[in-house]
XYZ file of C-alpha atoms in Angstrom:
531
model
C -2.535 97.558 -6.103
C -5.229 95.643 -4.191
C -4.709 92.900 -2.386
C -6.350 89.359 -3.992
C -9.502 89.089 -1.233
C -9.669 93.086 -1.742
C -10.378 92.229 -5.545
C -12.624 89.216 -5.050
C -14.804 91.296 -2.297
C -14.893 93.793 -5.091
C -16.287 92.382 -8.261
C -18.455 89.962 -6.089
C -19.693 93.366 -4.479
C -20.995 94.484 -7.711
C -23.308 91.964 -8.457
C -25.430 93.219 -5.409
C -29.211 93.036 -5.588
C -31.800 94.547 -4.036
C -34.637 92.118 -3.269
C -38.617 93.007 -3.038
C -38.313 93.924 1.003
C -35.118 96.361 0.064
C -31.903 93.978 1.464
C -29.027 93.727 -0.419
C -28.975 90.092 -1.594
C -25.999 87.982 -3.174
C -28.259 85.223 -2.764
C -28.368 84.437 -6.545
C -24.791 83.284 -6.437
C -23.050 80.227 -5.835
C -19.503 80.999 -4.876
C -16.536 77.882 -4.572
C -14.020 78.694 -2.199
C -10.578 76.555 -1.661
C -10.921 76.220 1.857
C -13.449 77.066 5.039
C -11.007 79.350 6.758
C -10.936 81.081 3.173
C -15.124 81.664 2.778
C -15.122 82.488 6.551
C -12.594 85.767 5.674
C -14.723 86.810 1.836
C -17.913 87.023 4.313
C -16.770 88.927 6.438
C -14.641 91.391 3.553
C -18.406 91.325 1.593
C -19.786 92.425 5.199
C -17.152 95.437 5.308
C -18.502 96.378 1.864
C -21.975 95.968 1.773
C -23.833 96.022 5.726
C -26.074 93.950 6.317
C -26.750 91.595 3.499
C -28.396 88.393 2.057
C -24.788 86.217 2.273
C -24.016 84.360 -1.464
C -24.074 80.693 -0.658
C -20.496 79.194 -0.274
C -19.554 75.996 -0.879
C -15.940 73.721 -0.889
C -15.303 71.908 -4.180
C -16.329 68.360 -2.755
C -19.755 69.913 -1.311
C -20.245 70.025 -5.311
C -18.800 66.870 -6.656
C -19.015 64.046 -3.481
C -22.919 63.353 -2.641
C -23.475 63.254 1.235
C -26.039 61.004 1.579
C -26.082 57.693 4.502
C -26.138 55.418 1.920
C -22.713 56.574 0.157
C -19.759 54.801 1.915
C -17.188 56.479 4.607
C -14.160 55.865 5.520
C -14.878 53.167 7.920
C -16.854 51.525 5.443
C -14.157 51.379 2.561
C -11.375 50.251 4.799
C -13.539 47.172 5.996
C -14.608 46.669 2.290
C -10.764 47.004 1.172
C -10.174 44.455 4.164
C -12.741 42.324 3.011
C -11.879 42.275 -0.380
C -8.317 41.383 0.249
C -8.877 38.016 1.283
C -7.211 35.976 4.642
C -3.833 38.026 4.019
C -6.256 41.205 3.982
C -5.086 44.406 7.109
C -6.627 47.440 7.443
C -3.393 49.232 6.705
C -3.098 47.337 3.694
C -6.589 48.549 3.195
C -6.345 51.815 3.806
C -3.291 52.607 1.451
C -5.706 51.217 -1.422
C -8.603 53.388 -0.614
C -5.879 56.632 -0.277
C -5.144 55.480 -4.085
C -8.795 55.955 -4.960
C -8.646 59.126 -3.166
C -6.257 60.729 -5.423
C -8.000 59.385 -8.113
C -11.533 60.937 -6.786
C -9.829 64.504 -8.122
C -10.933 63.289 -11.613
C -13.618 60.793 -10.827
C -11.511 57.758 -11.598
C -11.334 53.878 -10.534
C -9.396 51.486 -10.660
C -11.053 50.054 -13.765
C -10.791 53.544 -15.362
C -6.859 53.656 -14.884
C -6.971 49.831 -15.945
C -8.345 51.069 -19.624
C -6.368 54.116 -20.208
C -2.848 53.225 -18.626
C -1.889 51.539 -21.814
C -2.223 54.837 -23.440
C -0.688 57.019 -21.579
C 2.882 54.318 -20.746
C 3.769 53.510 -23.791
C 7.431 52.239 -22.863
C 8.512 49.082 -21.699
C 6.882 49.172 -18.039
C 3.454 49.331 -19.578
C 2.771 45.953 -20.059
C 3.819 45.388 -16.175
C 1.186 48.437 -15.107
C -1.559 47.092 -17.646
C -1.354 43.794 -15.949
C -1.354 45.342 -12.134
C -3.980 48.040 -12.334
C -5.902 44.853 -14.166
C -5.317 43.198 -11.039
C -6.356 46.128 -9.085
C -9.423 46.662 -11.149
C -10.576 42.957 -9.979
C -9.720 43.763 -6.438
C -12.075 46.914 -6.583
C -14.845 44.486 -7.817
C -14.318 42.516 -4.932
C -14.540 45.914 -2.677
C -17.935 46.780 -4.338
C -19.536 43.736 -3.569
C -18.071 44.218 -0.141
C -19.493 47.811 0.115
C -22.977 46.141 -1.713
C -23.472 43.517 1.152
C -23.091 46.356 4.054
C -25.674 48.565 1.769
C -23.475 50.995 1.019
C -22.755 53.224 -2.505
C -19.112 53.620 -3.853
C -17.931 57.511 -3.209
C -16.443 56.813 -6.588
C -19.786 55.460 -8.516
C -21.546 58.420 -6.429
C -19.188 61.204 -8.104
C -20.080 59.970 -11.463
C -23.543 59.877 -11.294
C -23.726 63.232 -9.664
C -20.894 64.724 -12.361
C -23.655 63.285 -14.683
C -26.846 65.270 -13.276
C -26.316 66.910 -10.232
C -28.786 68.203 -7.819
C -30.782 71.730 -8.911
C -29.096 74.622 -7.241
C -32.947 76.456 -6.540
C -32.197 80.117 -6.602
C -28.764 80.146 -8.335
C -27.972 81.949 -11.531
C -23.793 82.243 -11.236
C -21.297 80.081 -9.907
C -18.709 82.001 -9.110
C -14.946 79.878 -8.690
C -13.612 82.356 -6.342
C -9.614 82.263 -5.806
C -9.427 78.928 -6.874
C -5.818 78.748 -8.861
C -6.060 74.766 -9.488
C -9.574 73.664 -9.277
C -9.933 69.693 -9.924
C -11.239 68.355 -12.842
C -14.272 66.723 -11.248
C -15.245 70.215 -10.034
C -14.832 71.993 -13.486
C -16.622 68.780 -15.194
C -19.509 69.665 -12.310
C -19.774 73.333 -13.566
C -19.874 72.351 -16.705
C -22.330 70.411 -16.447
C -24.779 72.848 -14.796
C -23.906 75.711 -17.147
C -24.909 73.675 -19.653
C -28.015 71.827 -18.415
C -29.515 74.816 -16.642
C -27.458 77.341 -18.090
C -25.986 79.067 -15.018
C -23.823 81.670 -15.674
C -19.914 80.789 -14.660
C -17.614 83.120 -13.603
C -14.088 82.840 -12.244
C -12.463 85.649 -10.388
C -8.837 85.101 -10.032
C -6.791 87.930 -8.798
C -4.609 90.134 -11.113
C -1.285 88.689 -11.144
C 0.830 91.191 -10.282
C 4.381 92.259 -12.132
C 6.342 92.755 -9.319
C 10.615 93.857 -8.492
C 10.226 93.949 -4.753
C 13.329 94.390 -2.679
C 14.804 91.245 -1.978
C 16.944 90.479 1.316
C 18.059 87.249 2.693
C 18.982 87.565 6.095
C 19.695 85.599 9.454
C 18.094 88.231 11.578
C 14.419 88.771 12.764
C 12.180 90.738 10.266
C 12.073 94.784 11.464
C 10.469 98.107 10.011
C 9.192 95.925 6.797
C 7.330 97.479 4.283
C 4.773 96.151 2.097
C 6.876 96.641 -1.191
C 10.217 94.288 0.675
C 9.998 90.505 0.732
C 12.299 88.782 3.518
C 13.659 85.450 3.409
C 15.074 84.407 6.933
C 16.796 80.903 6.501
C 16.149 78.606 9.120
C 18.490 75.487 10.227
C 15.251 73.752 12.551
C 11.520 74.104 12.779
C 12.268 75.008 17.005
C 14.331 78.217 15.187
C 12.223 78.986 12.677
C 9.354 79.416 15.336
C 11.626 81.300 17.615
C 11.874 83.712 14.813
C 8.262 83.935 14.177
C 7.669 84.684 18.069
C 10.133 87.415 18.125
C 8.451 89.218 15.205
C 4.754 88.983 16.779
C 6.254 89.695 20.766
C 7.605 92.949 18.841
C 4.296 94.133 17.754
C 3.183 97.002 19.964
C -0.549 96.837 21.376
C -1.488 99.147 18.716
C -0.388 97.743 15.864
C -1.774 95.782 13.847
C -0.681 92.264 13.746
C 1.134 90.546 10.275
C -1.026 87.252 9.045
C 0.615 84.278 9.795
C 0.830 81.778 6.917
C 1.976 78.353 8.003
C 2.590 76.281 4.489
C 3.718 73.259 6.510
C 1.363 72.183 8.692
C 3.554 70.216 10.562
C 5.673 72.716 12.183
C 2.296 74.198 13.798
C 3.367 72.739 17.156
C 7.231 74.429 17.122
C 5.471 77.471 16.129
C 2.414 77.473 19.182
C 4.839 76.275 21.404
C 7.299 79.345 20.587
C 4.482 81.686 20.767
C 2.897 80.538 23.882
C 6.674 81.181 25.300
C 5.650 84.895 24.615
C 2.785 84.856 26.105
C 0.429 84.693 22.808
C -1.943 81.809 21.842
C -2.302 80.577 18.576
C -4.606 78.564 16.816
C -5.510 76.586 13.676
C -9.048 76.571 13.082
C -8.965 74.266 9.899
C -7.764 71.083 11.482
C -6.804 69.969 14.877
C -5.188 66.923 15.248
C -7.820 64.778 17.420
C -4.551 62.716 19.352
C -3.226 66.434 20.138
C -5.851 66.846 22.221
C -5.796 66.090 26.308
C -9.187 63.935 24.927
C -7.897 62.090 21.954
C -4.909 61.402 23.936
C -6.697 59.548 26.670
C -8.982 57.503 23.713
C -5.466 56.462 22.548
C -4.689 54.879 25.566
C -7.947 53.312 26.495
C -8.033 51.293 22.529
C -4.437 50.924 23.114
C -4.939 48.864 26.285
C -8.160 47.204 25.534
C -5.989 46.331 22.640
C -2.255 45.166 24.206
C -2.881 45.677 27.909
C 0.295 47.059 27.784
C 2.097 48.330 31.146
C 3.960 51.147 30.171
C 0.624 52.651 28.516
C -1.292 51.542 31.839
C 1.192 53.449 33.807
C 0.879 56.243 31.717
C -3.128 56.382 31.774
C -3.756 56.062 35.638
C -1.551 58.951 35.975
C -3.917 61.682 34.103
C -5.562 63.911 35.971
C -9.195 62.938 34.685
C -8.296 59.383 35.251
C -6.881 60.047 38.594
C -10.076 61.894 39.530
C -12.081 58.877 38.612
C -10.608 56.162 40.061
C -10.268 58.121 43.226
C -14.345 58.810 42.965
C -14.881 55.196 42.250
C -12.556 53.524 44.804
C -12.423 55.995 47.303
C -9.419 56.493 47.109
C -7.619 59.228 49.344
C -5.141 61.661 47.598
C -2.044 60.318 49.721
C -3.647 57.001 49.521
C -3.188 57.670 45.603
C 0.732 59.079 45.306
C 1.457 55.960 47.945
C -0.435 53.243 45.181
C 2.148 55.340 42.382
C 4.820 54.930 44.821
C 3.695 51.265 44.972
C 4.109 51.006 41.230
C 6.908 51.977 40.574
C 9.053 49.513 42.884
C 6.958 46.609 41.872
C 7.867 47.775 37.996
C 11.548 48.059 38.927
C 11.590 44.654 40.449
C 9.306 43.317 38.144
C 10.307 44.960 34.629
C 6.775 44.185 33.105
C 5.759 43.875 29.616
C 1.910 43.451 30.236
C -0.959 44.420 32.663
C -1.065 40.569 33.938
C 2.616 40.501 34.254
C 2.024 42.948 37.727
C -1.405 43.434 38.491
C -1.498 39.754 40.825
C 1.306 40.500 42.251
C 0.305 43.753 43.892
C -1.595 45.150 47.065
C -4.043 47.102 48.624
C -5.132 50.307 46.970
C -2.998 49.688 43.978
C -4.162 46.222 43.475
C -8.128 48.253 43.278
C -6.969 50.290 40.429
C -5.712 47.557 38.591
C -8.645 45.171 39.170
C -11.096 47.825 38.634
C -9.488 48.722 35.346
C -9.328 45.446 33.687
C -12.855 44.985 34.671
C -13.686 48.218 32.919
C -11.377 46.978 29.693
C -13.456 43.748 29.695
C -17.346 44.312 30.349
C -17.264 47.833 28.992
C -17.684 49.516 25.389
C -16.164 52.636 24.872
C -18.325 55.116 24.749
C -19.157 53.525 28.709
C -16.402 53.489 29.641
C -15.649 57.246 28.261
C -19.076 58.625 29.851
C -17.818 56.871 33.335
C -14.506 58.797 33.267
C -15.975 62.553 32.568
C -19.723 61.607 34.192
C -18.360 64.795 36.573
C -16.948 66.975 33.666
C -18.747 70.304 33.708
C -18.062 72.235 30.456
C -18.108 75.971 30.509
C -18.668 77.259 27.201
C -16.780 80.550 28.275
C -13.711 78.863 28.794
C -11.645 78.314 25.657
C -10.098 74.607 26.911
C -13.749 73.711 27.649
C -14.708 73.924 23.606
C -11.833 72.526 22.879
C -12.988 69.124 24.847
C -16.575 69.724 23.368
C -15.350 70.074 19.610
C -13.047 66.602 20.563
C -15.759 64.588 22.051
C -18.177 65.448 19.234
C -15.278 63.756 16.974
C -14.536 60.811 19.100
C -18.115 60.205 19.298
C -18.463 60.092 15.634
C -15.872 58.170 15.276
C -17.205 55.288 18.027
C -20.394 55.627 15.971
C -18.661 54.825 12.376
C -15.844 52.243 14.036
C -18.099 50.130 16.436
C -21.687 49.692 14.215
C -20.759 46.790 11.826
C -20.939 42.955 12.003
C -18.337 41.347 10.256
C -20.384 38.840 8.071
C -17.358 36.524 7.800
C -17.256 35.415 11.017
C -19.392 32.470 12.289
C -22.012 33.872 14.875
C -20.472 31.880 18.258
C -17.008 34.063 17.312
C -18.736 37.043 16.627
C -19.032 39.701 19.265
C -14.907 38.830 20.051
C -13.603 38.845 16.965
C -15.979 41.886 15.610
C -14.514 43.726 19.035
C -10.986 43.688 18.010
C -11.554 44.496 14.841
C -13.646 47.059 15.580
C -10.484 48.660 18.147
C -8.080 47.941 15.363
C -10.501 50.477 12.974
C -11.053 52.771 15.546
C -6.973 53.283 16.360
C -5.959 53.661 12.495
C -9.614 56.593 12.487
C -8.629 57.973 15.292
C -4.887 58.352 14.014
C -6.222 60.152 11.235
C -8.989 62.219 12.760
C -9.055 66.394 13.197
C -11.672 68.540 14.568
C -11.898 72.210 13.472
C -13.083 74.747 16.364
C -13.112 78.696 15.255
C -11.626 80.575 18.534
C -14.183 82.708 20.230
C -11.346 85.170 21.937
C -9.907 88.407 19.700
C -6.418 88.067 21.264
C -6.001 84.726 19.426
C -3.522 84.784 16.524
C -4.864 82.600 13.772
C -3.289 80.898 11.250
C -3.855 80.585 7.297
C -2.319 77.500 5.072
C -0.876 78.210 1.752
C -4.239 78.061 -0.234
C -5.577 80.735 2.219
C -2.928 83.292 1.279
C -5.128 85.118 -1.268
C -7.755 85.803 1.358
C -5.576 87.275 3.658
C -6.616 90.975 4.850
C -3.433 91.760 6.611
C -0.874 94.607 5.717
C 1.909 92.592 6.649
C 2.281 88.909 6.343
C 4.697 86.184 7.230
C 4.792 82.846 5.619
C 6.881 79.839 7.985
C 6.825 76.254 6.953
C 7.920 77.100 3.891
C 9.365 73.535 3.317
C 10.800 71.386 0.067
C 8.646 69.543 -0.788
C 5.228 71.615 0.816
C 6.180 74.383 -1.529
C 6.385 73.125 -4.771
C 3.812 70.492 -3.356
C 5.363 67.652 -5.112
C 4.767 64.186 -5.200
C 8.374 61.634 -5.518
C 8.122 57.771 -6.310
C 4.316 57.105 -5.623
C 4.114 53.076 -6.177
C 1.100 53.609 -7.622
C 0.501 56.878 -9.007
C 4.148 58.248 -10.267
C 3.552 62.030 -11.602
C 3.175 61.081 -15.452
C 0.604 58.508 -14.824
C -1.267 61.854 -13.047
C -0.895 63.746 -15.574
C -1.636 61.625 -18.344
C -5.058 60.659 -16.004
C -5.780 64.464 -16.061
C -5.039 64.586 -12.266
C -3.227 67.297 -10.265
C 0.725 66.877 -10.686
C 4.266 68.372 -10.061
C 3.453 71.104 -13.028
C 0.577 72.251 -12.170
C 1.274 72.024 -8.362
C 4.149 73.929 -9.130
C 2.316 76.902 -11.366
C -0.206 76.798 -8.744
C 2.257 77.771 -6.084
C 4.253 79.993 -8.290
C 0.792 82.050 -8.523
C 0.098 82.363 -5.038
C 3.935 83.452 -4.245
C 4.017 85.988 -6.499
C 0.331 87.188 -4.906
């Protein structure tokens, strides 16, 4: 039996064309992939099968349902609309669990006013009258958030969806759309296609690999996995993430150099860290290339601690922050500071903080001397009369990036983040504040946005080194090429994805909205197991 990206390669492979210079060309097609990490692997299994070739274009489901245009409203933008809207009791975390809500509801195109006209429908017991009356509510407060959004000249994502569902762009050049591997495409996506098969009459196609009927040996055991065969499925119970990892990092250490190495399937992303740390042990590096983290990173780290002093000079983060090595270097350049002169200022530090138990910067930064009394100075003047994109620039000004070394792309692919992130956090006025309370007020709201962004914020970076082992999420199984393939993470509640007790959004309001819930999550993984 072939393996699901062997089968997708395959009948994608056979619409080949030869164009008027003689290259093969899939250039006609339009192919939908789950995930980057998943179109990344078909191009290069369509490069195994065909040479050199005109590449199909490849596309996420949002690329096709969410316009990306300036005008349509980010992140930034809803959560100070959501704010705005909210009144004098209005927070940005208060604001950002109501534009999450609209996120879920983006699967199907929805708003609040939508759910506002059909929830009597679909609750027909004796809580509908309460939802009725709250998504009501909520249906007001989103009219509130548009005018918000209207007055910074920004578009709903929501409204944009719609209109594009309606009459989306012209695809020049494209006669198929091809839904490649996508077990549980959302509804706005299929009610895109539709749309263009019908108004341009494309051609739609969706390849879904055979499902196979399969008795595979079955073992469950507490030992590491040894000799296995394609045809055996393991299951090796796990008390803790650290021993499911140590598990996982005996298997790959026992690889030999020329062997082949399994695919490595993490379903829940949060063990990654057990799992690289376990690894690394071994002496093997790991990566995720769909989503870093940004506060994982040495870079995001130190951003953390600048917006979390600007914002609560806060000793115990101060001490924390003029002990990094790029901060040490800096200070030391700017001060001139000796290295010995440095450890003795540390040394410094720490009496004054045992005799002083400190809560705040101010609490100890008077009350010390000499080269330690510099650093402190010289960093609340920073904090004060510098942005942070200044104050970011003045730290690495003597940073040299290598793009040969791994740890140096790393820091690239961060700092591009962080400085997209300055530029969506920091470019607003807040209109209701009077102009004299402006530029302080805007500041700390601006930090507050940037902390919950930054909180939230990954970067993806694809690993430039062979020796690298990287790893797949649960959607990416179907594309994986390996013989052998081990699947960690695999977590209650990750797999079935389920959702329990959503305030807002409990599983038979989903399904009754036509959005993705606990069935079809659960059919959806139930497919890709049996893969």
């Amino acid at each position: 039996m072939k393996k699901p990206i062997d089968e997708i390669a395959d009948r994608l492979a056979e619409r080949v064309r030869t164009d008027a210079s003689g290259a093969k060309s899939l250039g006609h097609l339009l192919v939908v992939v789950p995930t980057a990490q998943s179109g990344r692997r078909l191009r290069l299994k369509l490069a195994e099968r065909l040479g050199a070739f005109m590449s199909p274009e490849i596309r996420l489901p949002p690329q096709l349902v969410v316009p990306d245009a300036p005008e349509i409203a980010g992140r930034a933008d809803e959560l100070l609309a959501f704010r705005e809207a909210l009144g004098e009791k209005g927070s940005l975390d208060a604001a950002a669990q109501f534009s999450d809500i609209r996120g879920i509801l983006g699967a199907n195109a929805l708003s609040f006013a939508d759910v506002a006209a059909k929830v009597g429908t679909i609750l027909t017991d004796e809580v509908a009258d309460v939802e009725v009356a709250r998504w009501q509510e909520l249906a007001e407060l989103e009219r509130r958030y548009w005018a918000a959004l209207a007055t910074r000249g920004k578009k709903d994502r929501i409204v944009a969806m719609k209109e594009r569902l309606a009459d989306p762009p012209q695809l020049n050049g494209i006669e198929t759309i091809v839904l490649a591997g996508l077990l549980d495409p959302l509804p706005a996506l299929r009610s895109v296609v539709e749309t263009y098969a019908r108004r341009d009459r494309l051609e739609v196609v969706e390849l879904l690999p055979s499902i196979p009927t399969l008795n595979p040996q079955f073992s469950i055991c507490n030992s590491q996995l040894r000799n296995s065969q394609l045809s055996t499925l393991e299951i090796v119970p796990c008390a803790t993430a650290a021993s499911e990892a140590a598990e996982v990092a005996e298997i790959f250490a026992a690889v030999k150099d020329d062997e082949e190495l399994p695919a490595l399937c993490v379903a829940d992303a949060e063990v990654f860290p057990e799992i690289q740390g376990a690894l690394q042990a071994k002496g093997l590096k790991v990566h995720d290339p769909s989503r870093t983290p940004l506060v994982t990173s040495s870079l995001g780290h130190l951003v953390e601690q600048v917006v979390a002093l600007a914002r609560t000079r806060s000793y115990n983060v101060f001490s924390a922050f003029i002990r990094s090595g790029d901060v040490r270097r800096w200070l030391s350049s700017e001060l001139k500071i000796a290295p010995e002169e440095y450890v003795a200022a540390l040394t410094q530090l720490d009496n004054a903080q045992a005799k002083l138990l400190p809560e705040k910067i101010d609490d100890i930064g008077p009350k010390v001397s000499g080269k330690l009394r510099a650093i402190f100075e010289h960093v609340d003047v920073t904090l004060r009369k510098h942005g942070l994109r200044d104050i970011l620039q003045s730290v690495f000004k003597d940073h040299i990036l290598d793009e040969r070394n791994p740890d140096a792309r790393e820091f690239a692919a961060a700092a591009e983040t962080v400085n997209g992130l300055i530029d969506e956090c920091f470019a607003f006025r807040n209109r209701t504040i009077e102009q004299s309370e402006q530029s302080e007020q805007s500041n700390k709201l601006s930090l507050e946005l940037f902390a919950l962004r930054l909180r939230e914020a990954s970067y993806s970076l694809e690993p430039d080194e062979g020796d690298v082992i990287l790893t797949d999420g649960w959607l990416e199984l179907p594309f994986l090429d390996a013989d052998e393939l081990i699947v960690t993470g695999f977590n209650e509640g990750r797999v079935p994805e389920s959702v329990v007790g959503h305030a807002f959004l409990p599983d038979r309001l989903r399904r009754g909205l036509g959005l993705p819930d606990n069935e079809s999550r659960t059919v959806r993984d139930r497919t890709i197991l049996r893969l």
